[in-house]
Amino acid sequence: MTVAWKPSDEMIEKTRLYQWMRQLGYTDYEEFLNASTKDIAWFWKEAEKVLNIDWYEPYKETLSLEDGVKWPKWFVGGKLNTAYNTVETWADKKETANAKAIVWESEDGIVQTYTYEQLAEAVARVANGFRQQGLKKGDIIAIYMPMVPETVIAMMAAAKIGAIYSPIFSGYGTDAVATRLNAAKAKMIVTADGFLRRGRPVAMKEEADRAVEKSPSIEKVIVFRRLDRDIPWNDSRDVDWKQLMKEEPLKETLSMDSADPLMLIYTSGTTGRPKGAVHTHSGFPIKAAFDAGIGMDVKKGDTLFWYTDMGWMMGPFLVFGGLMNGATILLYEGTPDFPQPDRLWEVVDKHQVTHLGISPTLIRSMMKHGEEWPQKHNLSTLRVIASTGEPWNPEPWLWLFEKVGQSRIPIFNYSGGTEISGGILGNVLVRPIGPITFNSPLPGMDVDVLDEDGKPVLNSVGELVIKQPWVGMTKGFWNEPQRYEEAYWSRWENIWVHGDWVIKDSDGFWTITGRSDDILNVAGKRLGPAEIESILVEHPNVVEAGTIGIPDDIKGEVAVCFAVLNQNGLQLEQLREELLQLVAVKMGKALKPKAIYFVQDLPKTRNAKVMRRAIKAAYLNKDAGDLSSLENPQALTEINQLGKNA
């Protein structure tokens, strides 16, 4: 295995990971890694201690498996609140009260800063405001917001009063938002009048209004005026954010059971509705804080900047990973290459970012502008560049490492998921790092690669699996326990199957080669094919549809759709454009398919299930493997021809 970056002994000894290992009596990382999964209860007890988690009442037992490995109970009997551990703990201490908690930069250059003390006060005011508007413990509030400080304030204010928040991607269209509001039965939604993208306003309130019309559970719409646009207003339902900020700060932070839900993040399923991953007060925040603090070496006083959205897992990760470690988090509203191709690097330089989080898609799009843009800026404060969302290919990885990081900055590849609360695999900073690979499972994650018979394999592709529970593991899907068990636990007994194809080599390096299920990964955004298909079949001329992901130079993967029509003689080009626009409007432009093809038939199994794997193989002219369950293999000939002509 080629090694691109190797830590010096001095650097290893400075990491929080090494110092913690030493404290626990280990100097050899391999030994420590084995110990972390040999006794997971011991490991996660030590992990919450090193993160200085504040408990209102101490837990009686670190882990109970009385309901089996699928339903572990962590920190049994413990009482805490995420809002306290994320914001108030630092605001209450003299030495950190005036430290920067949030730095926000808008696309048009406005910079706003909140200290921990200021953030705690804003959270307390909005928490009281939420209460006055009828939000209480256990209610669900959706957060459909751009990357602004108010988004973090809303999250923490909900947590402070025991409400459950559900972040929604700011780029989603009406249907995607409404689907998530209805699945959660959300009582309120927080949104903005809009935000800037490439110098132009993007309307959000109107999109939210249309979604709310389809969501009978919504009682109030809280609106933050980011742009001061003229927006439609419903006096009986809409509430101005400024009104909440006028409330007296709420002193009480509710004591929550460690297993109480904190957050619902909806993630795409291969079939049907999105799945609501349930995260608790002692789950996602602790796992995210651990991976950032101990894994990526985020320390008090550092600045963590992840280019993301609060609707994707890495948004909440940024909040908890940064703030629970006493660091500053940087939120950037706009596009990373606007108005000039160096905007991202300018932000890193200006705000002295120590930890930058990006995706391979972002780097592929920056590469085309040339290396002179990052080289204009002083990036000397950067200690770690972290990458997540999708697999790398070597060229952009090397460009980032050599041209941007000057072969000095380690790239922390990081892969896990919404249901994980962070990472399964990473690049720990006490081991050498190779291009595009991962150098270790994250400590506490009992990981393996299994072949189709469930046997461990080395040097060949297999399923990525997790063999024991971990802190941060989703507490099932919201109101759908059976669907959760079927999604992750149905293949092998008591083994979590994650849905990634992985190779582990003899040197201990891991490579993710793609998804083993039908989920698409468009520019790091996971997308269930059924979400697009159901939009297409709403059109009166479409009988059925199939969606696959194909490789793309910029986005990593893009959607390609196949539709069966109910009549001949249609204006096909006009219909194609209509369908593409339909998906763009309902799902958001970022998820618009690359192409839509009209076919006579879709390949199906005998029980009428569309076989997307076969569609993808035929279109890309690859071996589809066993097709004996196909009812109509002839359907693949047409798809194969379309792929050859593409």
XYZ file of C-alpha atoms in Angstrom:
646
model
C 0.000 0.000 0.000
C 1.366 3.454 -0.938
C 1.725 5.782 2.035
C 1.131 9.486 1.307
C 1.383 10.928 4.819
C 3.172 9.705 7.904
C 2.900 11.288 11.368
C 6.100 12.103 13.232
C 6.541 10.739 16.758
C 6.197 14.298 18.060
C 2.902 14.766 16.222
C 1.520 11.422 17.430
C 2.309 12.327 21.042
C 0.454 15.653 20.736
C -2.823 14.079 19.582
C -5.725 13.745 21.988
C -6.054 10.108 20.873
C -2.505 9.178 21.904
C -2.688 11.100 25.176
C -5.946 9.345 26.049
C -4.506 5.938 25.118
C -1.562 6.614 27.446
C -3.942 7.610 30.222
C -5.692 4.244 29.791
C -2.376 2.360 29.856
C -1.761 1.829 26.098
C 1.065 2.981 23.850
C 0.363 0.615 20.939
C -2.624 1.677 18.813
C -3.384 -1.866 17.606
C -3.659 -3.109 21.189
C -5.861 -0.157 22.097
C -8.122 -0.705 19.070
C -8.616 -4.363 20.053
C -9.383 -3.358 23.650
C -11.968 -0.831 22.389
C -14.158 -3.633 20.991
C -13.241 -6.393 23.438
C -15.213 -4.570 26.138
C -17.463 -1.952 24.535
C -19.120 -0.946 27.829
C -15.699 -0.116 29.330
C -14.653 1.748 26.184
C -17.709 4.010 25.875
C -17.676 4.752 29.617
C -14.092 6.005 29.221
C -15.078 7.891 26.038
C -17.844 9.909 27.714
C -15.465 10.632 30.611
C -12.688 11.986 28.357
C -15.286 14.224 26.656
C -16.291 15.596 30.101
C -19.994 14.931 29.611
C -22.019 16.641 32.351
C -24.756 14.484 33.898
C -27.614 15.836 36.005
C -27.840 12.315 37.423
C -25.076 9.733 36.916
C -25.945 6.575 34.980
C -26.135 3.262 36.833
C -24.998 1.023 33.980
C -23.035 1.893 30.821
C -24.727 -0.693 28.583
C -27.698 -3.017 28.897
C -28.396 -5.599 26.201
C -31.552 -6.987 27.793
C -33.464 -6.241 24.555
C -30.693 -7.688 22.344
C -27.934 -6.064 20.244
C -30.438 -4.356 17.914
C -31.855 -2.316 20.797
C -28.991 -1.485 23.205
C -29.593 0.828 26.163
C -26.680 3.169 26.832
C -25.941 5.043 30.074
C -28.963 3.502 31.787
C -30.583 5.795 34.367
C -28.417 8.767 33.429
C -29.969 12.235 33.075
C -28.478 14.996 30.921
C -29.357 17.542 28.240
C -27.517 18.066 24.967
C -28.105 21.839 25.030
C -26.203 22.013 28.319
C -23.308 19.838 27.104
C -23.029 21.682 23.793
C -23.421 25.334 24.789
C -24.212 26.081 28.433
C -21.324 24.156 29.983
C -18.861 26.539 28.231
C -21.005 29.648 28.820
C -21.022 28.860 32.567
C -17.228 28.794 32.835
C -15.345 32.107 33.170
C -12.444 30.981 30.992
C -14.650 29.934 28.045
C -17.743 32.195 28.305
C -16.251 34.747 25.891
C -14.646 32.210 23.548
C -16.083 32.160 20.019
C -18.757 29.490 19.588
C -20.035 30.353 16.089
C -18.551 32.390 13.284
C -20.897 32.872 10.337
C -19.998 34.243 6.937
C -22.685 35.008 4.377
C -22.129 34.748 0.655
C -22.231 38.546 0.405
C -19.501 38.919 3.023
C -21.369 39.620 6.282
C -19.513 38.114 9.262
C -21.294 37.488 12.550
C -19.829 36.000 15.740
C -21.445 34.472 18.808
C -19.496 33.775 21.983
C -20.635 30.820 24.077
C -22.288 33.252 26.497
C -24.154 35.065 23.698
C -25.168 31.763 22.120
C -26.504 30.450 25.460
C -28.601 33.593 25.896
C -30.047 33.399 22.349
C -30.849 29.710 22.880
C -32.594 30.509 26.199
C -34.726 33.261 24.596
C -35.773 31.096 21.631
C -36.468 28.134 23.951
C -38.893 30.342 25.866
C -40.341 31.545 22.558
C -40.918 27.956 21.419
C -42.687 27.254 24.716
C -44.905 30.324 24.328
C -45.887 29.060 20.860
C -46.963 25.724 22.329
C -43.923 23.492 21.786
C -43.311 21.067 24.635
C -41.288 17.985 25.576
C -41.668 15.204 22.989
C -43.116 17.463 20.256
C -41.346 17.505 16.888
C -40.105 20.711 15.294
C -38.733 20.618 11.736
C -35.791 22.886 10.917
C -35.752 23.815 7.218
C -33.059 26.464 7.231
C -29.906 27.654 5.458
C -26.527 27.611 7.211
C -27.047 30.548 9.577
C -26.470 30.820 13.362
C -30.250 30.789 13.934
C -30.310 27.186 12.684
C -28.010 26.105 15.534
C -29.934 28.274 18.000
C -33.216 26.582 16.987
C -31.672 23.097 17.413
C -30.345 23.870 20.873
C -33.518 25.684 21.964
C -35.598 22.630 21.029
C -33.216 20.363 22.973
C -33.305 22.673 26.018
C -37.077 22.180 26.440
C -37.039 18.475 25.522
C -38.584 18.865 22.054
C -37.286 16.729 19.191
C -35.948 18.531 16.125
C -35.781 17.205 12.593
C -33.377 19.002 10.221
C -34.378 19.163 6.531
C -31.996 19.893 3.615
C -32.370 23.550 2.560
C -32.282 22.586 -1.127
C -35.302 20.269 -0.959
C -38.451 21.138 -2.889
C -42.056 21.058 -1.672
C -42.723 17.323 -1.890
C -39.484 16.250 -0.255
C -40.147 18.665 2.639
C -43.815 17.646 2.994
C -42.940 13.933 2.994
C -40.620 14.470 5.960
C -43.047 16.739 7.842
C -45.791 14.134 7.508
C -43.582 11.185 8.403
C -42.545 12.969 11.618
C -45.992 14.513 12.256
C -44.112 17.724 13.033
C -45.945 20.336 15.100
C -43.859 23.325 13.992
C -41.376 24.261 11.299
C -38.609 26.865 11.461
C -37.683 28.337 8.090
C -36.188 31.473 6.515
C -37.397 33.914 3.896
C -34.430 32.700 1.832
C -30.659 32.737 1.413
C -28.082 33.679 -1.208
C -26.645 31.303 -3.763
C -24.309 32.595 -6.474
C -25.434 36.126 -5.690
C -29.118 35.389 -6.189
C -31.820 34.980 -3.533
C -33.207 31.462 -3.102
C -36.783 31.563 -1.768
C -37.539 29.240 1.151
C -40.697 30.573 2.832
C -42.844 29.943 -0.274
C -41.472 26.390 -0.551
C -42.168 25.841 3.159
C -45.721 27.221 2.768
C -46.489 24.781 -0.054
C -45.125 21.901 2.035
C -47.135 23.010 5.083
C -50.340 23.003 2.996
C -49.749 19.260 2.565
C -48.864 18.728 6.250
C -51.909 18.974 8.548
C -49.876 18.446 11.746
C -48.060 21.817 11.417
C -49.505 24.461 13.755
C -46.868 27.206 13.573
C -44.297 28.400 11.021
C -41.394 30.319 12.604
C -39.733 32.594 10.023
C -36.223 34.026 10.213
C -35.805 37.001 7.876
C -32.360 36.490 6.409
C -32.919 38.598 3.281
C -35.822 40.841 4.336
C -37.716 39.826 1.204
C -41.411 40.429 0.684
C -42.965 37.079 1.596
C -46.479 35.704 1.943
C -47.677 35.878 5.564
C -50.399 34.016 7.422
C -51.157 35.891 10.678
C -52.790 32.907 12.332
C -49.850 30.567 11.656
C -46.638 32.505 10.938
C -44.417 33.841 13.727
C -41.443 36.165 13.224
C -38.135 34.907 14.682
C -37.591 38.394 16.161
C -40.633 37.834 18.363
C -38.957 34.777 19.924
C -35.747 36.727 20.508
C -37.702 39.287 22.573
C -38.695 36.678 25.158
C -37.028 36.518 28.570
C -34.233 33.904 28.625
C -35.507 30.576 29.950
C -33.411 29.569 32.958
C -34.426 25.911 33.142
C -32.775 23.289 30.928
C -34.862 20.137 31.104
C -33.241 17.040 32.604
C -33.647 14.340 29.941
C -33.217 10.601 30.210
C -30.162 9.411 28.286
C -32.484 7.435 25.965
C -34.891 10.339 25.263
C -35.052 11.312 21.576
C -33.172 14.476 20.600
C -33.269 14.471 16.809
C -34.867 12.717 13.839
C -32.812 12.720 10.648
C -34.615 11.398 7.611
C -32.464 9.326 5.315
C -33.360 7.793 1.978
C -34.585 4.231 1.726
C -34.261 2.005 -1.348
C -38.039 1.670 -1.380
C -40.847 3.923 -0.279
C -40.686 6.730 2.244
C -37.511 8.134 3.812
C -36.548 6.526 7.138
C -36.489 8.645 10.312
C -33.305 7.717 12.183
C -33.930 8.391 15.895
C -31.031 9.885 17.870
C -30.928 10.383 21.618
C -29.445 12.949 24.015
C -26.627 10.507 24.867
C -26.171 9.103 21.357
C -25.413 11.244 18.323
C -23.810 14.134 20.281
C -21.353 11.870 22.132
C -20.388 9.859 19.028
C -19.949 13.032 16.933
C -17.939 14.740 19.692
C -15.780 11.633 20.075
C -15.040 11.251 16.358
C -14.230 14.960 15.987
C -12.340 15.402 19.261
C -10.479 12.128 19.668
C -10.488 11.009 16.015
C -9.844 14.291 14.159
C -8.078 15.993 17.082
C -10.456 18.953 17.434
C -9.396 20.819 20.577
C -10.633 23.758 22.639
C -9.930 26.944 20.682
C -9.761 25.210 17.278
C -12.028 26.253 14.392
C -13.994 23.510 12.640
C -15.533 24.319 9.249
C -17.513 21.683 7.368
C -18.962 22.693 4.022
C -22.370 21.068 4.399
C -26.052 21.643 5.131
C -27.915 21.061 8.407
C -30.225 18.601 6.638
C -27.355 16.178 6.051
C -25.732 14.287 8.896
C -22.557 16.359 8.707
C -24.478 19.518 9.716
C -25.386 18.244 13.196
C -21.938 16.572 13.286
C -20.331 19.997 12.808
C -22.412 21.440 15.655
C -21.761 18.673 18.192
C -18.277 17.764 16.985
C -17.153 21.373 17.355
C -19.106 22.829 20.258
C -18.977 19.823 22.595
C -15.189 20.011 22.314
C -15.159 23.733 23.160
C -14.089 24.684 19.631
C -15.464 27.351 17.282
C -17.695 26.221 14.431
C -17.728 28.145 11.175
C -20.945 28.283 9.141
C -20.765 29.454 5.530
C -23.979 30.259 3.713
C -22.945 30.348 0.074
C -21.206 28.589 -2.779
C -17.532 27.594 -2.349
C -16.402 29.096 -5.686
C -18.385 32.356 -5.729
C -17.730 35.149 -6.564
C -14.248 33.764 -7.298
C -13.001 30.157 -7.453
C -10.989 30.680 -4.239
C -13.886 31.561 -1.921
C -13.523 28.374 0.135
C -9.762 28.914 0.636
C -10.331 32.607 1.382
C -12.781 31.656 4.181
C -10.260 29.143 5.613
C -7.503 31.783 5.542
C -9.614 34.667 6.913
C -11.052 32.712 9.851
C -7.910 30.668 10.602
C -9.683 27.354 10.214
C -7.857 24.392 11.786
C -10.156 21.598 10.547
C -11.834 21.718 7.140
C -14.515 19.221 6.079
C -15.206 18.700 2.372
C -16.510 16.046 -0.040
C -14.781 14.485 -3.066
C -17.429 16.117 -5.314
C -16.483 19.555 -3.992
C -12.788 18.952 -4.689
C -13.495 17.607 -8.187
C -15.386 20.820 -8.956
C -12.577 23.015 -7.476
C -9.830 21.182 -9.360
C -11.025 22.446 -12.714
C -10.240 26.048 -11.641
C -6.563 25.153 -11.131
C -4.153 24.987 -8.207
C -3.240 28.698 -8.300
C -6.484 29.584 -6.453
C -5.816 27.716 -3.178
C -2.149 28.705 -3.400
C -3.067 32.405 -3.184
C -4.028 31.890 0.455
C -2.249 31.227 3.712
C -3.562 27.844 4.829
C -0.945 27.375 7.559
C -3.537 27.105 10.349
C -5.071 23.996 8.715
C -4.076 20.862 10.659
C -6.576 18.362 9.244
C -8.711 18.151 6.091
C -11.591 15.723 6.581
C -13.578 14.170 3.775
C -16.906 12.394 3.754
C -19.974 11.581 1.698
C -18.683 9.258 -1.008
C -15.649 7.258 -2.198
C -12.633 9.085 -3.664
C -10.823 8.398 -6.895
C -7.040 8.952 -6.775
C -6.607 12.091 -8.925
C -8.693 14.561 -6.845
C -7.401 13.041 -3.579
C -3.804 13.623 -4.686
C -4.627 17.113 -5.979
C -6.063 18.049 -2.581
C -3.179 16.474 -0.674
C -0.315 17.768 -2.835
C -1.534 21.044 -4.363
C -3.756 22.367 -1.556
C -2.195 20.741 1.496
C 1.383 20.829 0.142
C 1.744 17.158 1.205
C 1.702 18.434 4.812
C -1.933 18.133 5.921
C -3.413 14.689 6.623
C -6.692 13.889 4.859
C -9.029 12.236 7.347
C -11.273 10.053 5.153
C -14.420 9.510 7.171
C -17.257 7.139 6.347
C -20.313 6.074 8.299
C -23.805 7.405 8.033
C -26.882 9.043 9.456
C -27.815 5.904 11.411
C -24.257 5.674 12.795
C -24.055 9.266 14.182
C -20.631 9.567 12.627
C -17.969 7.231 11.344
C -17.370 3.523 10.967
C -14.007 3.928 9.222
C -11.541 6.805 9.418
C -7.910 7.882 9.141
C -6.605 8.063 12.693
C -3.714 10.522 13.055
C -1.413 8.053 14.832
C -1.061 5.855 11.718
C 0.198 6.466 8.161
C -2.425 7.505 5.593
C -2.695 6.262 2.008
C -4.523 7.847 -0.954
C -8.326 7.269 -1.044
C -8.259 4.616 1.722
C -9.069 4.427 5.457
C -6.356 3.366 7.896
C -8.582 2.042 10.694
C -12.060 1.448 12.000
C -12.891 4.238 14.461
C -12.150 3.047 18.019
C -15.190 1.370 19.565
C -16.483 0.167 16.167
C -16.293 -3.640 15.799
C -16.036 -3.812 12.014
C -15.476 -6.594 9.481
C -15.845 -7.439 5.781
C -17.940 -10.524 4.969
C -18.427 -12.489 1.755
C -21.853 -13.682 0.591
C -21.649 -16.685 2.933
C -20.988 -14.446 5.945
C -17.294 -15.373 6.209
C -14.586 -12.710 6.801
C -12.543 -11.865 3.672
C -9.221 -10.135 3.091
C -8.070 -8.474 -0.149
C -11.413 -8.942 -1.884
C -14.729 -7.095 -1.960
C -17.325 -7.856 0.675
C -20.094 -6.320 2.778
C -19.095 -3.820 5.463
C -20.602 -5.048 8.750
C -20.595 -4.033 12.423
C -20.635 -6.858 14.958
C -21.430 -5.010 18.207
C -23.503 -1.945 19.167
C -21.916 1.480 19.667
C -22.872 4.814 21.219
C -24.745 6.809 18.581
C -26.354 3.793 16.932
C -29.818 4.886 15.823
C -32.593 3.965 18.238
C -34.544 2.480 15.334
C -36.633 4.372 12.774
C -39.363 6.721 14.005
C -42.501 4.615 14.585
C -41.112 1.853 12.319
C -39.140 -0.650 14.452
C -39.684 -3.525 12.026
C -38.459 -1.522 9.054
C -35.278 -0.704 11.001
C -34.634 -4.375 11.790
C -35.255 -5.350 8.159
C -32.958 -2.591 6.865
C -29.858 -3.496 8.899
C -30.285 -6.788 10.744
C -32.082 -9.161 8.369
C -29.152 -10.707 6.493
C -27.072 -12.306 9.237
C -28.101 -12.823 12.833
C -27.155 -9.938 15.165
C -24.888 -8.336 12.558
C -25.427 -4.807 11.210
C -25.047 -4.800 7.399
C -24.284 -1.238 6.355
C -24.802 -1.380 2.591
C -21.234 -0.546 1.459
C -18.895 -2.710 -0.616
C -15.444 -2.652 1.003
C -11.985 -4.196 0.566
C -9.674 -4.632 3.541
C -6.078 -5.331 2.522
C -3.303 -7.230 4.284
C -1.713 -3.961 5.512
C -4.914 -2.962 7.344
C -6.060 -0.322 4.836
C -9.742 -0.235 3.889
C -11.247 0.945 0.576
C -14.944 1.615 -0.044
C -15.843 0.762 -3.630
C -19.527 1.804 -3.625
C -22.985 0.920 -2.346
C -24.096 -2.709 -2.169
C -27.762 -1.638 -2.252
C -29.688 0.610 -4.653
C -29.162 3.880 -2.756
C -27.735 6.646 -4.960
C -24.973 8.914 -3.742
C -25.313 12.201 -5.638
C -22.532 14.600 -4.618
C -22.500 13.030 -1.150
C -26.294 13.265 -0.797
C -27.888 9.843 -0.359
C -31.023 9.439 -2.372
C -33.499 6.573 -2.491
C -34.457 5.609 -6.065
C -38.103 5.232 -5.009
C -38.308 8.945 -4.145
C -37.605 9.923 -7.766
C -39.616 7.039 -9.227
C -42.758 7.984 -7.303
C -42.545 11.559 -8.644
C -42.226 10.299 -12.225
C -45.214 7.945 -11.976
C -47.392 10.808 -10.713
C -47.287 12.090 -14.318
C -50.368 10.875 -16.211
C -48.248 9.513 -19.087
C -45.847 7.421 -16.952
C -46.882 3.890 -15.964
C -43.734 2.900 -14.057
C -40.172 4.051 -13.573
C -36.752 2.787 -12.503
C -33.833 4.915 -11.251
C -30.142 4.051 -11.040
C -26.956 5.908 -10.161
C -24.155 6.063 -12.723
C -20.592 7.398 -12.317
C -20.069 11.112 -12.904
C -16.790 13.061 -13.087
C -17.980 15.907 -10.858
C -20.760 14.598 -8.610
C -19.367 11.072 -8.208
C -22.761 9.685 -9.134
C -25.853 11.029 -10.901
C -29.366 9.686 -11.337
C -30.497 8.190 -14.641
C -34.177 7.256 -14.976
C -36.096 4.835 -17.186
C -39.842 5.326 -17.695
C -42.517 3.178 -19.315
C -45.252 5.271 -21.000
C -48.942 4.474 -21.317
C -49.367 5.584 -24.930
C -47.526 6.173 -28.174
C -47.418 9.305 -30.283
C -46.371 11.604 -27.423
C -44.009 14.545 -27.877
C -41.084 12.741 -26.228
C -38.617 15.627 -25.942
C -41.257 17.858 -24.399
C -42.309 15.086 -22.001
C -38.684 14.406 -21.037
C -38.134 18.078 -20.175
C -41.413 18.153 -18.252
C -40.380 15.132 -16.147
C -36.883 16.498 -15.457
C -38.434 19.771 -14.251
C -40.985 17.875 -12.164
C -38.197 16.107 -10.229
C -36.196 19.350 -9.906
C -39.210 21.183 -8.446
C -40.296 18.449 -6.066
C -36.895 17.132 -4.913
C -34.738 20.214 -5.455
C -32.439 21.135 -8.373
C -29.402 19.480 -6.782
C -31.062 16.064 -7.213
C -32.328 16.503 -10.806
C -31.563 13.382 -12.929
C -28.928 13.553 -15.651
C -31.193 11.790 -18.143
C -34.598 10.160 -18.540
C -35.067 7.364 -21.097
C -38.383 5.968 -22.341
C -38.424 2.159 -22.588
C -40.927 -0.562 -23.462
C -40.444 -2.434 -20.189
C -38.397 -2.581 -16.987
C -36.698 -5.817 -15.884
C -38.686 -7.376 -13.030
C -38.505 -10.397 -10.777
C -41.374 -12.896 -10.783
C -42.933 -11.088 -7.838
C -42.957 -7.873 -9.929
C -40.049 -6.104 -8.191
C -38.051 -3.833 -10.516
C -34.472 -5.128 -10.587
C -32.377 -1.944 -10.500
C -29.119 -3.886 -10.279
C -29.898 -5.438 -13.680
C -30.845 -2.042 -15.185
C -27.553 -0.551 -14.004
C -25.444 -3.434 -15.281
C -27.173 -3.385 -18.702
C -26.859 0.398 -19.078
C -23.166 0.390 -18.102
C -22.545 -2.775 -20.157
C -21.344 -4.769 -17.128
C -21.968 -8.287 -15.907
C -25.186 -8.323 -13.886
C -24.486 -11.640 -12.163
C -27.335 -14.042 -11.476
C -30.487 -12.985 -13.359
C -32.382 -16.263 -12.952
C -35.129 -14.528 -10.972
C -35.915 -12.162 -13.894
C -39.323 -12.566 -15.466
C -38.447 -10.571 -18.629
C -34.682 -10.577 -19.372
C -35.406 -9.217 -22.893
C -36.095 -5.795 -21.305
C -32.339 -5.475 -20.720
C -31.475 -5.468 -24.450
C -33.100 -2.070 -25.021
C -31.467 -0.595 -21.896
C -28.073 -1.954 -22.939
C -28.416 -0.281 -26.350
C -29.342 3.040 -24.716
C -26.203 2.793 -22.574
C -24.005 2.148 -25.610
C -25.460 5.200 -27.363
C -25.177 7.487 -24.321
